Short mmCIF file of C-alpha atoms and ligand atoms in Angstrom, two decimals:
data_model
loop_
_atom_site.label_atom_id
_atom_site.label_comp_id
_atom_site.label_asym_id
_atom_site.label_seq_id
_atom_site.Cartn_x
_atom_site.Cartn_y
_atom_site.Cartn_z
CA MET A 546 0.00 0.00 0.00
CA TYR A 547 2.84 2.37 0.75
CA GLU A 548 3.74 2.49 -2.94
CA TYR A 549 0.49 4.34 -3.48
CA TYR A 550 1.55 6.98 -0.96
CA LEU A 551 5.04 7.16 -2.43
CA GLU A 552 3.60 8.68 -5.58
CA ASP A 553 2.70 11.74 -3.56
CA TRP A 554 6.36 12.26 -2.78
CA GLU A 555 7.31 12.65 -6.41
CA ASP A 556 5.52 15.99 -6.27
CA TYR A 557 7.99 17.24 -3.70
CA GLY A 558 11.04 16.72 -5.89
CA PRO A 559 14.21 14.60 -5.81
CA THR A 560 15.58 15.70 -2.39
CA ALA A 561 12.34 14.87 -0.61
CA MET A 562 12.09 11.61 -2.58
CA GLU A 563 15.57 10.66 -1.48
CA GLU A 564 14.56 11.27 2.14
CA VAL A 565 11.50 9.09 1.89
CA ARG A 566 13.52 6.31 0.29
CA LYS A 567 15.99 6.57 3.16
CA TYR A 568 13.06 6.31 5.55
CA ILE A 569 11.76 3.21 3.82
CA ASP A 570 15.21 1.60 3.96
CA LYS A 571 15.60 2.32 7.66
CA THR A 572 12.15 1.11 8.67
CA SER A 573 11.63 -2.18 6.86
CA LYS A 574 10.16 -3.99 9.89
CA SER A 575 7.73 -1.17 10.52
CA ARG A 576 6.71 -1.42 6.88
CA GLU A 577 6.15 -5.17 7.18
CA ILE A 578 3.94 -4.76 10.24
CA HIS A 579 2.11 -1.89 8.58
CA GLU A 580 1.36 -3.95 5.51
CA GLU A 581 0.11 -6.83 7.62
CA VAL A 582 -2.19 -4.81 9.82
CA TYR A 583 -3.36 -2.28 7.22
CA ASP A 584 -6.17 -4.44 5.88
CA VAL A 585 -7.51 -5.33 9.30
CA ILE A 586 -6.88 -2.18 11.31
CA PRO A 587 -7.82 0.74 9.03
CA TYR A 588 -4.64 2.54 7.95
CA GLY A 589 -2.74 0.38 10.45
CA VAL A 590 -3.34 2.83 13.30
CA ASN A 591 -5.85 3.22 16.11
CA SER A 592 -6.24 6.96 15.97
CA ASN A 593 -6.51 8.77 12.64
CA GLN A 594 -3.87 11.29 13.67
CA ARG A 595 -1.21 8.59 13.95
CA PHE A 596 -1.09 7.83 10.25
CA TYR A 597 1.31 9.70 8.02
CA ASN A 598 2.58 9.14 4.53
CA PRO A 599 4.09 6.65 3.62
CA TYR A 600 3.49 4.70 6.90
CA PRO A 601 4.25 5.25 10.57
CA ILE A 602 7.12 3.74 12.54
CA TYR A 603 5.95 1.01 14.90
CA LEU A 604 7.47 1.39 18.35
CA SER A 605 8.72 -1.25 20.75
CA LYS A 606 10.09 0.74 23.66
CA ALA A 607 10.26 4.18 25.26
CA GLU A 608 12.33 5.54 28.09
CA GLY A 609 13.30 9.02 29.27
CA SER A 610 13.49 11.29 26.24
CA ARG A 611 13.83 8.39 23.75
CA VAL A 612 11.76 5.86 21.84
CA TRP A 613 12.89 2.88 19.77
CA ASP A 614 11.16 1.42 16.74
CA VAL A 615 10.94 -2.25 15.77
CA ASP A 616 13.95 -1.82 13.45
CA GLY A 617 16.06 -0.78 16.42
CA ASN A 618 16.23 2.90 15.39
CA GLU A 619 16.52 5.27 18.33
CA TYR A 620 14.75 8.63 18.32
CA ILE A 621 14.78 11.61 20.65
CA ASP A 622 11.06 12.11 21.06
CA PHE A 623 9.50 15.57 20.98
CA ASN A 624 6.04 14.30 20.13
CA MET A 625 5.74 13.12 23.73
CA GLY A 626 2.31 11.59 23.37
CA PHE A 627 0.84 14.56 21.47
CA GLY A 628 1.95 16.74 24.36
CA SER A 629 0.75 14.46 27.15
CA LEU A 630 4.18 13.46 28.42
CA ILE A 631 5.71 16.53 30.01
CA VAL A 632 6.92 13.91 32.51
CA GLY A 633 8.80 12.15 29.68
CA HIS A 634 8.66 8.39 29.16
CA SER A 635 8.55 6.04 32.14
CA HIS A 636 9.58 8.56 34.75
CA PRO A 637 11.22 6.65 37.63
CA HIS A 638 8.75 8.06 40.20
CA LEU A 639 5.85 6.91 38.07
CA VAL A 640 7.35 3.50 37.38
CA GLU A 641 7.85 2.83 41.07
CA SER A 642 4.47 4.05 42.11
CA LEU A 643 2.56 2.37 39.27
CA LYS A 644 4.27 -0.98 39.86
CA GLU A 645 3.06 -0.80 43.42
CA GLN A 646 -0.40 0.19 42.23
CA ILE A 647 -0.59 -2.70 39.76
CA GLU A 648 0.11 -5.08 42.61
CA LYS A 649 -2.68 -3.43 44.58
CA GLY A 650 -5.13 -3.58 41.67
CA ILE A 651 -5.73 -1.53 38.57
CA LEU A 652 -9.51 -1.33 38.55
CA TYR A 653 -11.71 -1.10 41.65
CA CYS A 654 -14.88 0.59 40.41
CA PHE A 655 -15.19 1.83 43.96
CA PRO A 656 -13.88 5.22 45.01
CA HIS A 657 -10.13 5.35 45.61
CA GLU A 658 -8.51 6.19 48.96
CA LEU A 659 -6.45 8.95 47.33
CA LEU A 660 -9.54 10.97 46.33
CA ASN A 661 -9.47 12.45 49.76
CA GLU A 662 -6.03 13.94 49.20
CA LEU A 663 -6.67 14.85 45.60
CA ILE A 664 -9.68 17.11 46.14
CA GLU A 665 -7.64 19.79 47.83
CA ILE A 666 -4.77 19.55 45.36
CA ILE A 667 -7.02 19.80 42.31
CA THR A 668 -9.43 22.47 43.46
CA GLU A 669 -6.54 24.68 44.57
CA GLN A 670 -4.10 23.98 41.78
CA PHE A 671 -6.70 24.56 39.05
CA ASP A 672 -8.95 27.01 40.87
CA ILE A 673 -12.23 25.12 40.50
CA ASP A 674 -15.03 24.50 43.01
CA MET A 675 -15.95 20.94 42.06
CA PHE A 676 -14.90 18.32 39.53
CA ARG A 677 -15.28 14.80 38.19
CA PHE A 678 -12.75 12.52 36.50
CA SER A 679 -13.16 10.90 33.06
CA ASN A 680 -10.68 9.08 30.85
CA SER A 681 -10.05 11.22 27.79
CA GLY A 682 -10.28 14.74 26.52
CA SER A 683 -13.19 13.87 24.24
CA GLU A 684 -15.21 12.46 27.12
CA ALA A 685 -14.55 15.53 29.24
CA ILE A 686 -15.73 17.79 26.42
CA MET A 687 -18.86 15.72 25.81
CA PHE A 688 -19.73 15.91 29.48
CA ALA A 689 -18.98 19.65 29.79
CA ILE A 690 -21.34 20.38 26.90
CA ARG A 691 -24.05 18.21 28.44
CA LEU A 692 -23.67 20.11 31.70
CA ALA A 693 -23.85 23.49 29.97
CA ARG A 694 -27.01 22.41 28.17
CA ALA A 695 -28.56 21.14 31.39
CA PHE A 696 -27.66 24.32 33.23
CA THR A 697 -28.99 26.73 30.63
CA GLY A 698 -31.84 24.68 29.17
CA ARG A 699 -30.47 25.63 25.72
CA ASP A 700 -29.01 23.39 23.03
CA LYS A 701 -26.65 25.34 20.75
CA VAL A 702 -22.92 25.57 21.24
CA ILE A 703 -20.43 28.05 19.77
CA LYS A 704 -16.97 26.80 18.84
CA VAL A 705 -14.00 28.32 17.08
CA GLU A 706 -13.28 27.57 13.42
CA GLY A 707 -10.30 25.22 13.09
CA SER A 708 -10.39 24.19 16.74
CA TYR A 709 -10.25 20.53 17.63
CA HIS A 710 -12.06 19.44 20.77
CA GLY A 711 -11.96 15.65 20.35
CA THR A 712 -14.08 13.11 18.56
CA TYR A 713 -17.50 14.00 19.99
CA ASP A 714 -20.09 14.44 17.21
CA TYR A 715 -21.10 17.97 18.18
CA MET A 716 -17.47 19.09 18.17
CA LEU A 717 -16.44 17.49 14.88
CA VAL A 718 -17.66 20.57 13.11
CA SER A 719 -15.36 22.90 11.14
CA THR A 720 -12.23 21.45 12.70
CA TRP A 721 -10.52 21.68 9.29
CA PRO A 722 -12.99 22.94 6.67
CA SER A 723 -11.66 23.46 3.19
CA TRP A 724 -11.78 26.70 1.20
CA GLY A 725 -15.03 26.84 -0.66
CA ARG A 726 -17.00 24.99 2.00
CA MET A 727 -16.42 27.26 4.94
CA GLY A 728 -18.52 30.24 3.88
CA PRO A 729 -17.74 33.91 4.46
CA ARG A 730 -15.42 34.90 7.28
CA LYS A 731 -18.18 36.98 8.84
CA TRP A 732 -20.61 34.08 8.98
CA PRO A 733 -18.66 30.82 8.75
CA ILE A 734 -20.65 27.78 7.68
CA SER A 735 -20.68 24.85 10.12
CA VAL A 736 -19.13 21.92 8.30
CA VAL A 737 -19.46 18.39 9.67
CA GLU A 738 -16.01 16.75 9.43
CA SER A 739 -16.81 13.04 9.46
CA MET A 740 -19.18 10.72 7.71
CA GLY A 741 -21.62 9.19 10.16
CA ILE A 742 -22.54 12.39 11.94
CA PRO A 743 -26.13 13.55 11.40
CA ASP A 744 -26.43 16.81 9.46
CA LEU A 745 -28.58 18.22 12.22
CA VAL A 746 -25.40 18.68 14.25
CA GLU A 747 -24.62 21.62 11.96
CA ASP A 748 -27.71 23.40 13.33
CA TYR A 749 -26.50 23.05 16.90
CA THR A 750 -22.82 23.89 16.54
CA ILE A 751 -22.14 27.48 15.54
CA VAL A 752 -18.69 28.44 14.30
CA VAL A 753 -16.81 31.71 14.80
CA PRO A 754 -13.26 32.74 13.85
CA TYR A 755 -10.70 32.86 16.68
CA ASN A 756 -9.63 36.26 17.97
CA ASP A 757 -12.76 37.96 16.66
CA VAL A 758 -15.01 39.44 19.34
CA GLU A 759 -17.41 41.00 16.84
CA ALA A 760 -18.20 37.58 15.37
CA VAL A 761 -19.23 36.27 18.77
CA LYS A 762 -21.27 39.39 19.42
CA ARG A 763 -23.11 38.93 16.12
CA VAL A 764 -24.03 35.34 16.96
CA LEU A 765 -25.14 36.19 20.48
CA GLU A 766 -27.25 39.14 19.34
CA GLU A 767 -28.98 36.92 16.81
CA GLU A 768 -29.46 33.70 18.76
CA GLY A 769 -27.93 34.17 22.23
CA ASP A 770 -31.06 32.89 23.94
CA GLU A 771 -30.52 29.50 22.28
CA VAL A 772 -26.80 29.20 23.07
CA ALA A 773 -25.78 26.99 25.98
CA ALA A 774 -22.01 27.31 25.75
CA PHE A 775 -19.04 28.89 24.08
CA ILE A 776 -16.19 26.41 24.05
CA ILE A 777 -12.69 27.65 23.34
CA GLU A 778 -9.04 26.84 23.87
CA PRO A 779 -7.59 29.91 25.59
CA VAL A 780 -4.48 29.44 23.46
CA MET A 781 -5.34 27.68 20.21
CA MET A 782 -3.08 24.65 19.96
CA ASN A 783 -4.37 22.61 17.05
CA CYS A 784 -3.54 25.19 14.36
CA GLY A 785 0.06 25.40 15.30
CA ILE A 786 -0.07 27.74 18.27
CA ILE A 787 -2.18 30.86 18.04
CA HIS A 788 -2.17 33.24 20.97
CA PRO A 789 -5.22 35.25 21.91
CA ARG A 790 -5.13 38.93 21.00
CA GLU A 791 -4.93 41.27 23.92
CA ASN A 792 -8.20 41.37 25.87
CA TYR A 793 -9.90 38.90 23.50
CA LEU A 794 -10.57 36.36 26.25
CA ARG A 795 -11.64 39.06 28.69
CA LYS A 796 -14.18 40.40 26.18
CA ILE A 797 -15.45 36.88 25.50
CA ARG A 798 -15.87 36.39 29.25
CA ARG A 799 -17.89 39.59 29.49
CA LEU A 800 -20.10 38.74 26.51
CA THR A 801 -20.84 35.17 27.59
CA ARG A 802 -21.78 36.39 31.03
CA GLU A 803 -24.07 39.05 29.55
CA TYR A 804 -25.96 36.42 27.52
CA GLY A 805 -26.01 33.73 30.22
CA VAL A 806 -23.82 31.47 28.10
CA VAL A 807 -21.57 28.95 29.87
CA LEU A 808 -17.93 29.66 29.02
CA ILE A 809 -15.98 26.42 28.71
CA PHE A 810 -12.20 26.58 28.49
CA ASP A 811 -10.88 23.48 26.78
CA GLU A 812 -7.57 23.19 28.59
CA ILE A 813 -6.84 19.65 27.50
CA LYS A 814 -3.62 20.84 25.92
CA THR A 815 -3.02 24.15 27.68
CA VAL A 816 -3.18 22.88 31.27
CA MET A 817 0.29 22.37 32.85
CA ARG A 818 1.76 23.71 29.58
CA ALA A 819 3.28 26.95 30.86
CA HIS A 820 3.06 26.51 34.64
CA PRO A 821 1.55 23.96 37.02
CA GLY A 822 -1.98 25.22 36.47
CA THR A 823 -4.36 26.41 33.78
CA ALA A 824 -4.12 29.06 31.08
CA ALA A 825 -7.21 30.58 32.70
CA GLN A 826 -5.07 31.39 35.72
CA LEU A 827 -2.33 32.84 33.53
CA PHE A 828 -4.79 35.16 31.81
CA ASN A 829 -6.61 35.76 35.08
CA ILE A 830 -9.99 34.84 33.61
CA LYS A 831 -12.47 32.51 35.23
CA PRO A 832 -14.46 30.34 32.83
CA ASP A 833 -17.53 28.54 34.15
CA LEU A 834 -16.20 25.10 33.26
CA ILE A 835 -12.75 23.76 32.42
CA THR A 836 -11.79 20.49 30.78
CA MET A 837 -8.30 19.14 31.39
CA ALA A 838 -6.42 16.06 30.21
CA LYS A 839 -3.09 15.05 28.60
CA ALA A 840 -0.24 16.32 30.85
CA ILE A 841 -2.12 15.95 34.15
CA GLY A 842 -2.07 12.15 33.92
CA GLY A 843 1.62 11.59 33.24
CA GLY A 844 0.69 9.52 30.18
CA THR A 845 -2.25 7.60 31.61
CA PRO A 846 -5.80 8.08 30.39
CA ILE A 847 -7.46 10.56 32.71
CA SER A 848 -9.33 13.84 32.33
CA ILE A 849 -11.02 16.34 34.60
CA ILE A 850 -14.20 18.35 34.12
CA GLY A 851 -14.49 21.01 36.73
CA GLY A 852 -15.80 24.44 37.48
CA ASP A 853 -18.53 26.35 39.22
CA GLU A 854 -20.43 24.70 42.00
CA ASP A 855 -23.76 25.92 40.56
CA ILE A 856 -23.18 23.87 37.42
CA MET A 857 -21.29 20.90 38.83
CA THR A 858 -23.97 20.17 41.46
CA LEU A 859 -26.28 19.19 38.60
CA VAL A 860 -24.26 15.98 38.26
CA GLY A 861 -25.63 12.93 39.95
CA PRO A 862 -27.74 9.83 39.78
CA GLY A 863 -30.88 11.67 40.87
CA GLU A 864 -31.42 9.51 43.94
CA ILE A 865 -32.91 12.45 45.79
CA PRO A 866 -36.18 13.21 43.99
CA THR A 867 -35.73 16.98 44.18
CA HIS A 868 -32.14 16.79 42.99
CA PRO A 869 -31.56 17.31 39.29
CA SER A 870 -29.51 14.73 37.49
CA VAL A 871 -26.92 14.99 34.76
CA MET A 872 -25.52 11.68 33.61
CA HIS A 873 -21.82 11.11 34.02
CA ALA A 874 -20.47 7.58 34.16
CA GLY A 875 -17.68 5.33 32.98
CA THR A 876 -16.24 1.98 34.02
CA TYR A 877 -12.70 3.32 33.91
CA ASN A 878 -13.38 6.75 35.44
CA ALA A 879 -10.86 7.50 38.20
CA ASN A 880 -9.32 4.06 37.95
CA PRO A 881 -6.58 3.54 40.55
CA TYR A 882 -3.82 3.31 37.96
CA SER A 883 -4.54 6.72 36.42
CA ILE A 884 -5.36 8.29 39.77
CA ARG A 885 -2.01 7.19 41.16
CA ALA A 886 -0.21 8.51 38.06
CA LEU A 887 -2.00 11.85 38.28
CA TYR A 888 -1.16 12.14 41.97
CA VAL A 889 2.54 11.44 41.42
CA THR A 890 2.67 13.72 38.35
CA LEU A 891 1.15 16.69 40.14
CA THR A 892 2.84 16.30 43.50
CA GLU A 893 6.29 14.97 42.60
CA ILE A 894 7.16 15.71 38.97
CA LEU A 895 5.41 18.69 37.38
CA THR A 896 5.97 20.92 40.36
CA LYS A 897 6.53 24.66 40.24
CA ASP A 898 10.29 24.12 40.35
CA ALA A 899 10.24 22.01 37.17
CA TYR A 900 9.03 24.75 34.85
CA PRO A 901 11.81 27.36 34.61
CA ARG A 902 14.23 24.75 33.25
CA LEU A 903 11.68 23.38 30.76
CA ILE A 904 10.82 26.83 29.48
CA LYS A 905 14.53 27.67 29.16
CA LEU A 906 15.09 24.52 27.07
CA ASN A 907 12.13 25.42 24.91
CA GLN A 908 13.51 28.91 24.33
CA MET A 909 16.84 27.34 23.41
CA LEU A 910 15.09 25.27 20.79
CA ARG A 911 13.19 28.31 19.57
CA LYS A 912 16.43 30.21 19.13
CA GLY A 913 17.94 27.25 17.28
CA TYR A 914 15.00 27.21 14.86
CA GLU A 915 15.17 30.95 14.33
CA GLU A 916 18.86 30.83 13.54
CA VAL A 917 18.32 28.01 11.05
CA PHE A 918 15.45 29.84 9.35
CA LYS A 919 17.60 32.95 9.05
CA GLU A 920 20.73 31.18 7.86
CA TYR A 921 18.92 29.22 5.14
CA GLY A 922 16.38 31.90 4.24
CA ILE A 923 13.36 29.78 5.16
CA ASN A 924 10.11 31.68 5.34
CA ALA A 925 8.90 30.46 8.71
CA TYR A 926 8.55 31.49 12.31
CA VAL A 927 8.34 29.78 15.67
CA GLU A 928 5.49 30.10 18.11
CA THR A 929 5.83 28.82 21.66
CA PHE A 930 3.68 28.41 24.71
CA GLY A 931 5.42 27.24 27.88
CA VAL A 932 7.09 23.91 27.24
CA SER A 933 5.72 23.53 23.70
CA GLY A 934 6.27 25.11 20.35
CA THR A 935 5.62 24.83 16.65
CA ILE A 936 6.81 26.17 13.34
CA ILE A 937 4.61 28.10 10.99
CA PHE A 938 5.80 28.25 7.39
CA SER A 939 4.90 31.84 6.69
CA ASN A 940 6.26 35.32 7.29
CA ARG A 941 2.84 36.62 8.27
CA LYS A 942 1.72 36.25 11.86
CA VAL A 943 -1.33 33.98 12.05
CA HIS A 944 -4.35 34.97 14.18
CA ASP A 945 -6.98 32.45 13.16
CA PHE A 946 -7.65 29.27 11.17
CA ARG A 947 -8.06 30.97 7.79
CA GLY A 948 -4.74 32.72 8.28
CA TYR A 949 -3.20 29.39 9.21
CA LEU A 950 -4.58 27.71 6.06
CA LYS A 951 -2.62 30.22 3.99
CA THR A 952 0.70 28.99 5.39
CA ARG A 953 2.98 26.49 3.62
CA MET A 954 1.96 23.28 5.34
CA ASP A 955 3.25 21.28 2.37
CA LEU A 956 6.83 21.86 3.52
CA TRP A 957 6.16 20.16 6.82
CA TYR A 958 6.04 16.61 5.40
CA PRO A 959 9.58 16.40 3.98
CA TYR A 960 10.83 18.18 7.11
CA PHE A 961 9.18 15.58 9.35
CA ILE A 962 10.47 12.55 7.46
CA ALA A 963 13.98 14.05 7.17
CA MET A 964 14.08 14.66 10.93
CA LEU A 965 12.95 11.07 11.59
CA ASN A 966 15.76 9.86 9.35
CA ARG A 967 18.18 11.71 11.64
CA GLY A 968 16.82 10.22 14.85
CA ILE A 969 14.57 13.07 15.95
CA ILE A 970 10.79 13.01 16.25
CA PRO A 971 10.60 16.77 15.95
CA MET A 972 7.01 17.22 17.08
CA ALA A 973 3.62 15.49 17.10
CA ILE A 974 2.27 14.23 13.79
CA GLY A 975 0.91 16.94 11.50
CA PRO A 976 1.94 20.49 10.58
CA GLU A 977 -0.75 21.85 12.88
CA GLU A 978 0.76 20.08 15.88
CA ILE A 979 3.28 20.98 18.60
CA TRP A 980 6.50 19.72 20.13
CA THR A 981 6.84 19.21 23.86
CA ILE A 982 9.87 19.44 26.12
CA SER A 983 9.73 17.00 29.01
CA VAL A 984 11.51 16.95 32.35
CA GLN A 985 13.61 14.13 30.94
CA HIS A 986 15.02 16.09 28.00
CA SER A 987 18.53 17.43 28.44
CA GLU A 988 20.35 20.41 26.99
CA GLU A 989 22.27 17.91 24.91
CA ASP A 990 19.00 16.61 23.44
CA ILE A 991 18.12 20.15 22.35
CA ASN A 992 21.59 20.68 20.86
CA THR A 993 21.31 17.43 18.89
CA TYR A 994 17.88 18.51 17.65
CA ILE A 995 19.26 21.86 16.43
CA GLU A 996 22.28 20.21 14.83
CA LYS A 997 20.02 17.86 12.83
CA LEU A 998 17.79 20.76 11.93
CA HIS A 999 20.71 22.41 10.11
CA ASP A 1000 20.93 19.33 7.96
CA VAL A 1001 17.20 19.21 7.33
CA ALA A 1002 17.07 22.89 6.40
CA LYS A 1003 18.58 21.92 3.04
CA VAL A 1004 15.73 19.47 2.46
CA ILE A 1005 13.21 22.21 3.15
CA VAL A 1006 15.00 24.69 0.89
CA ASP A 1007 15.34 22.18 -1.99
CA THR A 1008 11.72 21.13 -1.69
CA ASP A 1009 10.53 24.70 -1.64
CA LYS A 1010 12.61 25.47 -4.72
CA PHE A 1011 11.28 22.43 -6.56
CA ILE A 1012 7.69 23.35 -5.75
CA GLU A 1013 8.30 26.95 -6.77
CA GLU A 1014 9.64 25.85 -10.15
CA ASN A 1015 7.27 23.00 -10.89
CA TRP A 1016 3.83 23.53 -9.34
N1 PMP B 1879 -9.38 19.09 23.05
C1 PMP B 1879 -8.16 19.48 22.64
C2 PMP B 1879 -7.80 20.91 22.67
C3 PMP B 1879 -7.24 18.52 22.19
O1 PMP B 1879 -6.04 18.92 21.76
C4 PMP B 1879 -7.61 17.16 22.18
C5 PMP B 1879 -6.67 16.09 21.70
N2 PMP B 1879 -5.63 16.47 20.90
C6 PMP B 1879 -8.89 16.81 22.63
C7 PMP B 1879 -9.74 17.80 23.05
C8 PMP B 1879 -9.32 15.38 22.65
O2 PMP B 1879 -8.66 14.69 23.64
P1 PMP B 1879 -8.54 13.09 23.56
O3 PMP B 1879 -7.71 12.77 22.38
O4 PMP B 1879 -7.91 12.71 24.87
O5 PMP B 1879 -9.93 12.56 23.45
#
């Protein structure tokens, strides 16, 4: 099957083609596995985002800042579980604690003894009144939207164009609409992004551009009394990284309050990203609900939905007849394994003291990228947030999804494969993704990354030139 994908690479020119051939030579066992599983497991992966052209490497081991593939190739990993592993791979504290937990059981389906200690940590660290645990970001989002609907008695939800909030039907709208389908900037069309989702979802999910207060105002003036929630990432992190314009979030807070709309901050990626807390705290804005996942669990599946007491008290089985009831359940919710990992991550690893070093390493990497871009004349810039960063192939600063779509994402693919060939997983999979520095990365890791980048710059330049001359 990979031969089919190889044809794509011809379009990128001989340098890129040479890189992909090198990749194929280095990863023959991965290719074999891929070809075997492809027909049974669609695309040979268990999450659409894990597939890339021509096929992904299949991993056998991870430790510290490294992973190894089935061919024995070693990589310094800056994907770090799509940003989940700020703790790095198999942190010794986690290994010790989780081994002990496995011996004591990995699934109780009764409340865990540690909950008692966790309530204070979580409510204080993330500044929320009440919370519940789920397993993934998508689940947390689904539940937050249900709560907002229950609280307001309204059904519609506003989301930002180009934002990804997980695989929940109502949120798989305009996550990546194409030109021609997305409608005018002033009134974006809601575009369902997967087959199998009823069209009616488009009537309930309203889309606005990021960083545009007037767009939100227009929607609220027109149909505010039908809107339950506005869901937003305070820093947009699935279109590269896009920072909010000054006072944007504050104005959104004011507007949502005025119209009685529940403001949900999706902090699945932003939490623990720049300090041991939320982006809401950094911007000093209090949303009504917050969803958190990824870094909080040290690599285990766990998420938190938390916020105002008025909303969170709606949750419950409805045992008391006068008590309202919002459904929230899950066999694996707050399982002892994930709870233990979260506890160790928050109390022992991602402490306040850990961040200055991580941010310094990230700035080192940023500087390395900027020097390479300058030296080789590559039209790109770096955007960072805390321990993560991304490159945007453009010389124009991006403020929203449509701006992002105008950047040169095509150059990302040869860059990614060429970095893999040199033993670096430079970031998570996809041009719109981020890299993550973990507590287990060293200065030497960053220096190696930058050194390889110098090499790869030539691949980017050659590919760009080829495209310029031939497309
Ligand atoms: N929201 C955001 C902002 C995310 O980045 C993601 C995952 N990348 C999700 C929600 C979904 O989380 P999960 O993959 O754990 O379901």
